[in-house]
mmCIF file of C-alpha atoms and ligand atoms in Angstrom:
data_model
loop_
_atom_site.group_PDB
_atom_site.id
_atom_site.type_symbol
_atom_site.label_atom_id
_atom_site.label_comp_id
_atom_site.label_asym_id
_atom_site.label_seq_id
_atom_site.Cartn_x
_atom_site.Cartn_y
_atom_site.Cartn_z
ATOM 1 C CA MET A 27 -0.068 0.022 -0.012
ATOM 2 C CA VAL A 28 1.329 3.451 -0.843
ATOM 3 C CA THR A 29 1.136 5.690 2.221
ATOM 4 C CA ASP A 30 1.580 9.470 2.448
ATOM 5 C CA LEU A 31 4.798 8.850 4.298
ATOM 6 C CA ALA A 32 6.222 7.014 1.481
ATOM 7 C CA ARG A 33 5.054 9.640 -0.977
ATOM 8 C CA SER A 34 6.659 12.365 1.069
ATOM 9 C CA TRP A 35 9.964 11.183 -0.407
ATOM 10 C CA LEU A 36 9.055 12.056 -3.853
ATOM 11 C CA THR A 37 9.984 15.165 -5.818
ATOM 12 C CA CYS A 38 8.014 15.493 -9.141
ATOM 13 C CA SER A 39 9.352 17.658 -11.733
ATOM 14 C CA ALA A 40 6.913 20.556 -12.885
ATOM 15 C CA PRO A 41 6.160 18.884 -16.194
ATOM 16 C CA VAL A 42 5.220 15.681 -14.277
ATOM 17 C CA ALA A 43 3.262 17.520 -11.448
ATOM 18 C CA ALA A 44 1.316 19.332 -14.394
ATOM 19 C CA ALA A 45 0.519 15.952 -16.094
ATOM 20 C CA GLN A 46 -0.652 14.442 -12.996
ATOM 21 C CA ALA A 47 -2.841 17.365 -12.118
ATOM 22 C CA ALA A 48 -4.407 17.277 -15.605
ATOM 23 C CA GLY A 49 -4.809 13.648 -15.646
ATOM 24 C CA ARG A 50 -2.549 13.028 -18.549
ATOM 25 C CA PRO A 51 -0.963 9.657 -18.918
ATOM 26 C CA LEU A 52 2.602 9.232 -17.667
ATOM 27 C CA VAL A 53 5.489 6.912 -18.849
ATOM 28 C CA ALA A 54 8.098 6.078 -16.241
ATOM 29 C CA LEU A 55 11.703 5.460 -17.612
ATOM 30 C CA GLU A 56 14.750 4.059 -15.571
ATOM 31 C CA SER A 57 18.040 5.636 -15.018
ATOM 32 C CA SER A 58 20.334 2.521 -14.557
ATOM 33 C CA ILE A 59 20.229 2.000 -18.272
ATOM 34 C CA ILE A 60 21.479 5.758 -18.537
ATOM 35 C CA ALA A 61 24.157 5.480 -15.888
ATOM 36 C CA HIS A 62 25.363 2.002 -16.223
ATOM 37 C CA GLY A 63 23.884 0.550 -19.483
ATOM 38 C CA MET A 64 25.194 3.015 -22.143
ATOM 39 C CA PRO A 65 28.409 5.352 -22.459
ATOM 40 C CA TYR A 66 28.233 9.158 -22.251
ATOM 41 C CA PRO A 67 27.267 11.117 -24.345
ATOM 42 C CA GLU A 68 24.998 8.640 -26.250
ATOM 43 C CA ASN A 69 23.231 7.826 -23.142
ATOM 44 C CA VAL A 70 22.021 11.170 -22.251
ATOM 45 C CA ARG A 71 21.121 12.077 -26.000
ATOM 46 C CA THR A 72 19.069 8.769 -26.098
ATOM 47 C CA ALA A 73 17.296 9.645 -22.864
ATOM 48 C CA HIS A 74 16.365 12.986 -24.417
ATOM 49 C CA GLU A 75 15.206 11.483 -27.629
ATOM 50 C CA VAL A 76 13.106 9.005 -25.673
ATOM 51 C CA GLU A 77 11.529 11.690 -23.632
ATOM 52 C CA SER A 78 10.658 13.722 -26.674
ATOM 53 C CA LEU A 79 9.293 10.771 -28.399
ATOM 54 C CA ILE A 80 6.896 9.983 -25.553
ATOM 55 C CA ARG A 81 5.913 13.742 -25.187
ATOM 56 C CA ASP A 82 5.204 13.972 -28.881
ATOM 57 C CA ALA A 83 2.840 10.888 -28.761
ATOM 58 C CA GLY A 84 0.865 12.603 -26.133
ATOM 59 C CA ALA A 85 2.070 11.347 -22.654
ATOM 60 C CA GLU A 86 4.570 12.882 -20.189
ATOM 61 C CA PRO A 87 7.833 11.067 -19.676
ATOM 62 C CA ALA A 88 9.083 10.597 -15.920
ATOM 63 C CA THR A 89 12.769 9.472 -15.781
ATOM 64 C CA ILE A 90 13.328 8.326 -12.093
ATOM 65 C CA ALA A 91 16.560 8.625 -10.144
ATOM 66 C CA LEU A 92 17.706 9.545 -6.674
ATOM 67 C CA ILE A 93 19.367 12.875 -6.053
ATOM 68 C CA GLY A 94 20.202 14.518 -2.813
ATOM 69 C CA GLY A 95 17.987 12.225 -0.531
ATOM 70 C CA ARG A 96 15.030 12.571 -2.835
ATOM 71 C CA ILE A 97 13.259 10.252 -5.274
ATOM 72 C CA HIS A 98 12.982 12.514 -8.387
ATOM 73 C CA ILE A 99 10.026 11.672 -10.813
ATOM 74 C CA GLY A 100 11.090 13.528 -13.917
ATOM 75 C CA LEU A 101 14.504 14.868 -14.385
ATOM 76 C CA SER A 102 15.624 18.331 -15.580
ATOM 77 C CA ASN A 103 18.278 18.640 -18.355
ATOM 78 C CA ASP A 104 20.916 19.142 -15.652
ATOM 79 C CA GLU A 105 19.889 16.186 -13.596
ATOM 80 C CA LEU A 106 19.809 13.974 -16.699
ATOM 81 C CA GLU A 107 23.434 15.251 -17.514
ATOM 82 C CA LEU A 108 24.422 14.477 -13.831
ATOM 83 C CA ILE A 109 23.057 10.829 -13.804
ATOM 84 C CA GLY A 110 24.597 10.347 -17.303
ATOM 85 C CA ARG A 111 28.048 11.704 -16.698
ATOM 86 C CA SER A 112 28.876 11.243 -13.015
ATOM 87 C CA ASP A 113 30.960 7.976 -12.155
ATOM 88 C CA ARG A 114 29.606 8.035 -8.617
ATOM 89 C CA VAL A 115 26.024 6.898 -9.382
ATOM 90 C CA HIS A 116 24.753 3.794 -7.331
ATOM 91 C CA LYS A 117 22.935 1.106 -8.968
ATOM 92 C CA VAL A 118 19.695 1.139 -6.970
ATOM 93 C CA SER A 119 17.564 -1.912 -6.665
ATOM 94 C CA ARG A 120 15.017 -2.712 -4.040
ATOM 95 C CA ARG A 121 17.676 -3.426 -1.335
ATOM 96 C CA ASP A 122 19.685 -0.355 -2.176
ATOM 97 C CA LEU A 123 16.942 2.251 -2.022
ATOM 98 C CA PRO A 124 17.258 3.143 1.653
ATOM 99 C CA ALA A 125 21.000 3.348 1.743
ATOM 100 C CA THR A 126 21.114 5.725 -1.041
ATOM 101 C CA LEU A 127 18.251 7.866 -0.132
ATOM 102 C CA ALA A 128 19.565 8.013 3.558
ATOM 103 C CA SER A 129 22.980 9.101 2.510
ATOM 104 C CA GLY A 130 21.896 11.525 -0.009
ATOM 105 C CA GLY A 131 23.991 9.977 -2.750
ATOM 106 C CA LEU A 132 23.214 9.649 -6.607
ATOM 107 C CA GLY A 133 21.236 6.584 -7.460
ATOM 108 C CA ALA A 134 20.263 5.357 -10.753
ATOM 109 C CA THR A 135 17.283 2.999 -10.515
ATOM 110 C CA THR A 136 17.114 -0.462 -12.031
ATOM 111 C CA VAL A 137 13.898 -2.099 -13.251
ATOM 112 C CA ALA A 138 12.981 -2.989 -9.546
ATOM 113 C CA GLY A 139 13.917 0.196 -8.230
ATOM 114 C CA THR A 140 12.006 2.160 -10.789
ATOM 115 C CA MET A 141 8.961 -0.103 -10.367
ATOM 116 C CA ILE A 142 8.805 0.791 -6.706
ATOM 117 C CA CYS A 143 9.206 4.554 -7.306
ATOM 118 C CA ALA A 144 6.712 4.559 -10.114
ATOM 119 C CA ALA A 145 4.142 2.923 -8.036
ATOM 120 C CA LEU A 146 4.749 5.389 -5.348
ATOM 121 C CA ALA A 147 4.048 8.209 -8.007
ATOM 122 C CA GLY A 148 0.914 6.375 -9.236
ATOM 123 C CA ILE A 149 2.622 5.676 -12.787
ATOM 124 C CA GLU A 150 1.215 2.431 -14.196
ATOM 125 C CA VAL A 151 3.498 2.146 -17.203
ATOM 126 C CA PHE A 152 7.338 1.938 -17.310
ATOM 127 C CA VAL A 153 9.461 1.521 -20.338
ATOM 128 C CA THR A 154 12.815 -0.136 -20.062
ATOM 129 C CA GLY A 155 15.402 -1.762 -22.371
ATOM 130 C CA GLY A 156 15.466 -5.488 -20.895
ATOM 131 C CA ILE A 157 14.434 -6.830 -17.670
ATOM 132 C CA GLY A 158 17.003 -8.595 -15.486
ATOM 133 C CA GLY A 159 16.228 -12.316 -14.756
ATOM 134 C CA VAL A 160 17.581 -15.648 -13.702
ATOM 135 C CA HIS A 161 21.303 -15.959 -14.620
ATOM 136 C CA ARG A 162 22.854 -18.732 -16.294
ATOM 137 C CA GLY A 163 24.393 -21.082 -13.707
ATOM 138 C CA ALA A 164 21.714 -19.755 -11.140
ATOM 139 C CA PRO A 165 21.203 -23.196 -9.741
ATOM 140 C CA GLU A 166 24.693 -22.749 -8.197
ATOM 141 C CA THR A 167 25.086 -19.098 -7.772
ATOM 142 C CA PHE A 168 21.433 -18.297 -6.767
ATOM 143 C CA ASP A 169 21.960 -15.190 -8.973
ATOM 144 C CA ILE A 170 18.238 -14.072 -9.736
ATOM 145 C CA SER A 171 17.562 -10.528 -10.445
ATOM 146 C CA ALA A 172 15.470 -8.660 -7.887
ATOM 147 C CA ASP A 173 13.433 -7.504 -10.834
ATOM 148 C CA LEU A 174 11.581 -10.703 -10.949
ATOM 149 C CA GLN A 175 10.481 -10.376 -7.302
ATOM 150 C CA GLU A 176 9.361 -6.773 -7.842
ATOM 151 C CA LEU A 177 7.315 -7.834 -10.861
ATOM 152 C CA ALA A 178 5.671 -10.433 -8.729
ATOM 153 C CA LYS A 179 4.415 -7.706 -6.159
ATOM 154 C CA THR A 180 4.554 -4.097 -7.588
ATOM 155 C CA SER A 181 1.703 -3.232 -9.923
ATOM 156 C CA VAL A 182 3.373 -1.590 -12.977
ATOM 157 C CA ALA A 183 3.371 -2.664 -16.625
ATOM 158 C CA VAL A 184 6.877 -2.982 -17.838
ATOM 159 C CA ILE A 185 7.571 -2.780 -21.605
ATOM 160 C CA CYS A 186 10.774 -4.434 -22.673
ATOM 161 C CA ALA A 187 12.609 -6.023 -25.566
ATOM 162 C CA GLY A 188 12.491 -9.213 -23.582
ATOM 163 C CA ALA A 189 15.654 -10.421 -21.615
ATOM 164 C CA LYS A 190 19.238 -10.694 -22.886
ATOM 165 C CA SER A 191 20.662 -14.054 -23.562
ATOM 166 C CA ILE A 192 23.200 -13.472 -20.801
ATOM 167 C CA LEU A 193 20.367 -14.792 -18.877
ATOM 168 C CA ASP A 194 18.725 -18.191 -18.783
ATOM 169 C CA ILE A 195 15.559 -17.019 -20.576
ATOM 170 C CA GLY A 196 13.763 -20.338 -20.050
ATOM 171 C CA LEU A 197 14.441 -20.161 -16.232
ATOM 172 C CA THR A 198 13.400 -16.425 -16.111
ATOM 173 C CA LEU A 199 10.029 -17.268 -17.664
ATOM 174 C CA GLU A 200 9.486 -20.228 -15.350
ATOM 175 C CA TYR A 201 10.150 -18.015 -12.386
ATOM 176 C CA LEU A 202 7.829 -15.275 -13.702
ATOM 177 C CA GLU A 203 5.268 -18.035 -13.943
ATOM 178 C CA THR A 204 5.764 -19.232 -10.608
ATOM 179 C CA HIS A 205 5.127 -15.854 -9.135
ATOM 180 C CA GLY A 206 1.880 -15.186 -11.214
ATOM 181 C CA VAL A 207 3.443 -12.522 -13.508
ATOM 182 C CA PRO A 208 1.973 -12.532 -17.017
ATOM 183 C CA VAL A 209 4.364 -12.343 -19.916
ATOM 184 C CA LEU A 210 2.629 -10.405 -22.835
ATOM 185 C CA SER A 211 4.033 -10.281 -26.317
ATOM 186 C CA CYS A 212 3.195 -7.897 -29.298
ATOM 187 C CA GLU A 213 4.194 -8.154 -32.833
ATOM 188 C CA GLN A 214 5.301 -11.906 -32.544
ATOM 189 C CA ASP A 215 4.277 -14.801 -30.508
ATOM 190 C CA ASN A 216 7.556 -15.428 -28.797
ATOM 191 C CA PHE A 217 9.152 -13.515 -26.000
ATOM 192 C CA ALA A 218 12.103 -11.508 -27.442
ATOM 193 C CA ALA A 219 15.701 -11.913 -26.677
ATOM 194 C CA TYR A 220 16.862 -8.161 -26.637
ATOM 195 C CA TYR A 221 19.433 -8.031 -29.427
ATOM 196 C CA THR A 222 17.646 -10.662 -31.434
ATOM 197 C CA ARG A 223 13.961 -10.944 -32.043
ATOM 198 C CA ASP A 224 13.086 -14.483 -30.970
ATOM 199 C CA SER A 225 14.027 -16.109 -27.615
ATOM 200 C CA GLY A 226 12.704 -19.411 -28.750
ATOM 201 C CA PHE A 227 10.153 -19.261 -25.945
ATOM 202 C CA ARG A 228 6.605 -18.406 -26.240
ATOM 203 C CA ALA A 229 4.837 -15.638 -24.279
ATOM 204 C CA ASP A 230 1.825 -16.439 -22.502
ATOM 205 C CA LEU A 231 -0.352 -14.296 -24.700
ATOM 206 C CA ARG A 232 0.200 -12.300 -27.797
ATOM 207 C CA LEU A 233 -1.773 -8.942 -27.733
ATOM 208 C CA ASP A 234 -0.901 -6.505 -30.472
ATOM 209 C CA ASP A 235 -3.673 -3.998 -29.815
ATOM 210 C CA PRO A 236 -2.955 -1.373 -27.119
ATOM 211 C CA ALA A 237 -6.517 -1.439 -26.219
ATOM 212 C CA ALA A 238 -6.490 -5.080 -25.662
ATOM 213 C CA GLN A 239 -3.257 -4.889 -23.643
ATOM 214 C CA ALA A 240 -4.806 -2.210 -21.497
ATOM 215 C CA ARG A 241 -8.126 -4.261 -20.911
ATOM 216 C CA PHE A 242 -5.859 -7.281 -19.812
ATOM 217 C CA ILE A 243 -3.727 -5.076 -17.452
ATOM 218 C CA ARG A 244 -6.863 -3.322 -15.939
ATOM 219 C CA THR A 245 -8.539 -6.744 -15.346
ATOM 220 C CA LYS A 246 -5.705 -8.113 -13.523
ATOM 221 C CA TRP A 247 -5.573 -5.211 -11.252
ATOM 222 C CA ASP A 248 -9.117 -4.712 -10.832
ATOM 223 C CA LEU A 249 -9.216 -8.361 -9.588
ATOM 224 C CA GLY A 250 -6.775 -7.277 -6.728
ATOM 225 C CA LEU A 251 -4.056 -9.545 -8.473
ATOM 226 C CA GLU A 252 -1.204 -7.201 -7.430
ATOM 227 C CA GLY A 253 2.079 -7.368 -9.273
ATOM 228 C CA GLY A 254 3.657 -6.361 -12.598
ATOM 229 C CA VAL A 255 2.784 -7.387 -16.148
ATOM 230 C CA VAL A 256 5.707 -7.771 -18.690
ATOM 231 C CA LEU A 257 5.062 -6.627 -22.211
ATOM 232 C CA SER A 258 7.820 -7.913 -24.631
ATOM 233 C CA THR A 259 8.255 -6.403 -27.991
ATOM 234 C CA PRO A 260 10.979 -7.410 -30.416
ATOM 235 C CA VAL A 261 13.933 -5.266 -31.523
ATOM 236 C CA PRO A 262 13.104 -3.756 -35.000
ATOM 237 C CA VAL A 263 14.293 -5.866 -37.775
ATOM 238 C CA ALA A 264 16.749 -3.366 -39.291
ATOM 239 C CA ALA A 265 18.465 -3.054 -35.975
ATOM 240 C CA ALA A 266 18.431 -6.602 -34.921
ATOM 241 C CA MET A 267 21.776 -8.647 -34.564
ATOM 242 C CA THR A 268 22.169 -12.174 -35.569
ATOM 243 C CA PHE A 269 22.030 -14.917 -33.015
ATOM 244 C CA GLU A 270 25.332 -16.346 -33.995
ATOM 245 C CA GLU A 271 27.227 -13.029 -33.617
ATOM 246 C CA ILE A 272 25.602 -12.196 -30.136
ATOM 247 C CA ASP A 273 25.758 -15.706 -28.832
ATOM 248 C CA ALA A 274 29.564 -16.042 -29.117
ATOM 249 C CA LEU A 275 30.159 -12.706 -27.750
ATOM 250 C CA THR A 276 27.839 -13.377 -24.874
ATOM 251 C CA GLN A 277 29.513 -16.649 -24.032
ATOM 252 C CA GLN A 278 33.030 -14.890 -24.148
ATOM 253 C CA ALA A 279 31.594 -12.139 -21.784
ATOM 254 C CA LEU A 280 30.311 -14.851 -19.301
ATOM 255 C CA ASP A 281 33.549 -16.612 -19.319
ATOM 256 C CA GLU A 282 35.332 -13.519 -18.616
ATOM 257 C CA ALA A 283 33.012 -12.691 -15.679
ATOM 258 C CA THR A 284 33.777 -16.191 -14.113
ATOM 259 C CA ALA A 285 37.356 -15.935 -14.743
ATOM 260 C CA LYS A 286 37.343 -12.489 -12.844
ATOM 261 C CA GLY A 287 35.307 -13.717 -10.005
ATOM 262 C CA ILE A 288 32.689 -11.041 -10.575
ATOM 263 C CA THR A 289 29.647 -11.526 -8.347
ATOM 264 C CA GLY A 290 26.480 -9.978 -7.058
ATOM 265 C CA LYS A 291 25.126 -6.698 -8.429
ATOM 266 C CA ALA A 292 28.247 -6.153 -10.448
ATOM 267 C CA VAL A 293 27.512 -9.056 -12.801
ATOM 268 C CA THR A 294 24.934 -7.440 -15.050
ATOM 269 C CA PRO A 295 26.717 -4.091 -15.594
ATOM 270 C CA PHE A 296 29.928 -6.102 -16.136
ATOM 271 C CA LEU A 297 28.249 -8.239 -18.989
ATOM 272 C CA LEU A 298 26.538 -5.207 -20.587
ATOM 273 C CA GLU A 299 29.761 -3.310 -20.879
ATOM 274 C CA ARG A 300 31.831 -6.322 -22.096
ATOM 275 C CA ILE A 301 29.287 -6.929 -24.921
ATOM 276 C CA THR A 302 29.278 -3.319 -25.860
ATOM 277 C CA ALA A 303 33.059 -3.366 -26.076
ATOM 278 C CA LEU A 304 33.308 -6.710 -27.906
ATOM 279 C CA THR A 305 30.750 -5.555 -30.552
ATOM 280 C CA ASP A 306 32.907 -2.524 -31.040
ATOM 281 C CA GLY A 307 29.976 -0.299 -30.076
ATOM 282 C CA ARG A 308 27.591 -1.743 -32.631
ATOM 283 C CA SER A 309 25.378 -3.074 -30.008
ATOM 284 C CA LEU A 310 24.970 0.514 -28.771
ATOM 285 C CA ALA A 311 23.060 1.330 -32.062
ATOM 286 C CA THR A 312 20.868 -1.783 -31.288
ATOM 287 C CA ASN A 313 20.379 -0.697 -27.795
ATOM 288 C CA ILE A 314 19.207 2.678 -28.753
ATOM 289 C CA ALA A 315 16.776 1.403 -31.346
ATOM 290 C CA ILE A 316 15.336 -1.007 -28.825
ATOM 291 C CA VAL A 317 14.616 1.654 -26.151
ATOM 292 C CA LYS A 318 13.023 3.951 -28.820
ATOM 293 C CA HIS A 319 10.832 1.301 -30.153
ATOM 294 C CA ASN A 320 9.872 0.191 -26.586
ATOM 295 C CA ALA A 321 8.881 3.751 -25.702
ATOM 296 C CA GLU A 322 6.691 3.786 -28.862
ATOM 297 C CA VAL A 323 4.891 0.721 -27.540
ATOM 298 C CA GLY A 324 4.750 1.947 -24.061
ATOM 299 C CA VAL A 325 3.297 5.265 -24.796
ATOM 300 C CA ARG A 326 0.519 3.608 -26.952
ATOM 301 C CA LEU A 327 -0.372 1.424 -23.754
ATOM 302 C CA ALA A 328 -0.416 4.344 -21.560
ATOM 303 C CA LEU A 329 -2.754 6.189 -23.714
ATOM 304 C CA ALA A 330 -5.036 3.148 -24.006
ATOM 305 C CA LEU A 331 -4.920 2.414 -20.112
ATOM 306 C CA ALA A 332 -6.297 6.137 -19.601
ATOM 307 C CA HIS A 333 -9.402 4.982 -21.594
ATOM 308 C CA VAL A 334 -10.096 1.717 -19.910
ATOM 309 C CA GLU A 335 -12.517 2.194 -17.070
ATOM 310 C CA ARG A 336 -11.954 0.404 -13.689
ATOM 311 C CA GLY A 337 -14.489 -2.100 -12.928
ATOM 312 C CA THR A 338 -16.337 -4.758 -14.976
ATOM 313 C CA SER A 339 -16.161 -4.058 -18.675
ATOM 314 C CA ALA A 340 -19.357 -3.009 -20.035
ATOM 315 C CA ALA A 341 -18.242 -4.008 -23.614
HETATM 316 N N1 LIG B 417 19.516 -6.088 -18.563
HETATM 317 C C1 LIG B 417 19.632 -5.251 -19.628
HETATM 318 N N2 LIG B 417 19.770 -3.958 -19.822
HETATM 319 C C2 LIG B 417 19.938 -3.158 -18.349
HETATM 320 C C3 LIG B 417 19.651 -3.996 -17.342
HETATM 321 C C4 LIG B 417 19.510 -5.278 -17.441
HETATM 322 O O1 LIG B 417 19.530 -5.910 -20.862
HETATM 323 O O2 LIG B 417 20.109 -1.944 -18.443
HETATM 324 C C5 LIG B 417 19.863 -3.324 -16.071
HETATM 325 C C6 LIG B 417 18.264 -2.927 -15.587
HETATM 326 O O3 LIG B 417 18.563 -1.641 -14.778
HETATM 327 C C7 LIG B 417 17.976 -4.121 -14.826
HETATM 328 C C8 LIG B 417 19.234 -4.362 -13.876
HETATM 329 O O4 LIG B 417 16.976 -3.820 -13.962
HETATM 330 O O5 LIG B 417 20.161 -4.279 -14.899
HETATM 331 C C9 LIG B 417 19.428 -5.796 -13.493
HETATM 332 O O6 LIG B 417 20.474 -5.942 -12.624
HETATM 333 P P1 LIG B 417 20.579 -7.244 -11.707
HETATM 334 O O7 LIG B 417 20.640 -8.408 -12.654
HETATM 335 O O8 LIG B 417 21.806 -6.975 -10.866
HETATM 336 O O9 LIG B 417 19.272 -7.246 -10.880
HETATM 337 MN MN1 LIG B 418 22.131 -10.453 -9.649
#
């Protein structure tokens, strides 16, 4: 339950506050992808482009980060620059939120961290790149992203291009099923694999129409079935990488992580950085295309959700 006490930690930007007051749809965006997922200055440029795209489509973007002991919902240009440029930005998942807020440090929120803050701000739709998941080798390491537990309990719809094959995608989908998290897909039947379109695993349900996606999500929450919904959409064909290329480089990055003894929250950023380097930055162009496409899908969902009444559909 969201309490006034929890909400007292929020600082909403003027455009976000105006959208909330006018009842205009909002789309949350994460900051870990800016601080830890892409190099400067492409990260900040992409963040601006994604925000513009959402605004032009009729919703208000709300990039979320922790600055000076406050949860910022919507960032100014200077704040985006700070998060994108500083090398002192903590990666903030659920367990890191209190420490970073209490110390007043800079924090970039992961999928889990962003979901928590979006829910506090009453934002139902959140666009990211790829979700975290069950890591390959998790049966020994227990390395399962806190994103999955958050999806199980926090009621936010998360639009993504599936999950990267640095993860065990099959086990990730099993985990989501166990925890009652619906995995929707659009544009294809299968769950996406981030750099490539097809993970080889089916999503629970394909819903291409934003109105149908919105009705599904509203029905879940109307029923009191708390927790998130994953909406997977594949990387656009023109920007997709081939399975052979990305699979070999993923394996190399995983081997390097093992050899270096990388563990805990450092694993995902290490793998993302190595893959960017190993592809000579080509994966960066793919990353940018993915986030923009996800934003297009997310904004259509946010607009559709604004039109779906709560309660039994009269249709
Ligand atoms: N996977 C991606 N891109 C990302 C991340 C994951 O393809 O940017 C980031 C997201 O912020 C995600 C986080 O929530 O990494 C997951 O980290 P961990 O595995 O430590 O939970
Ligand atoms: Mn982990």
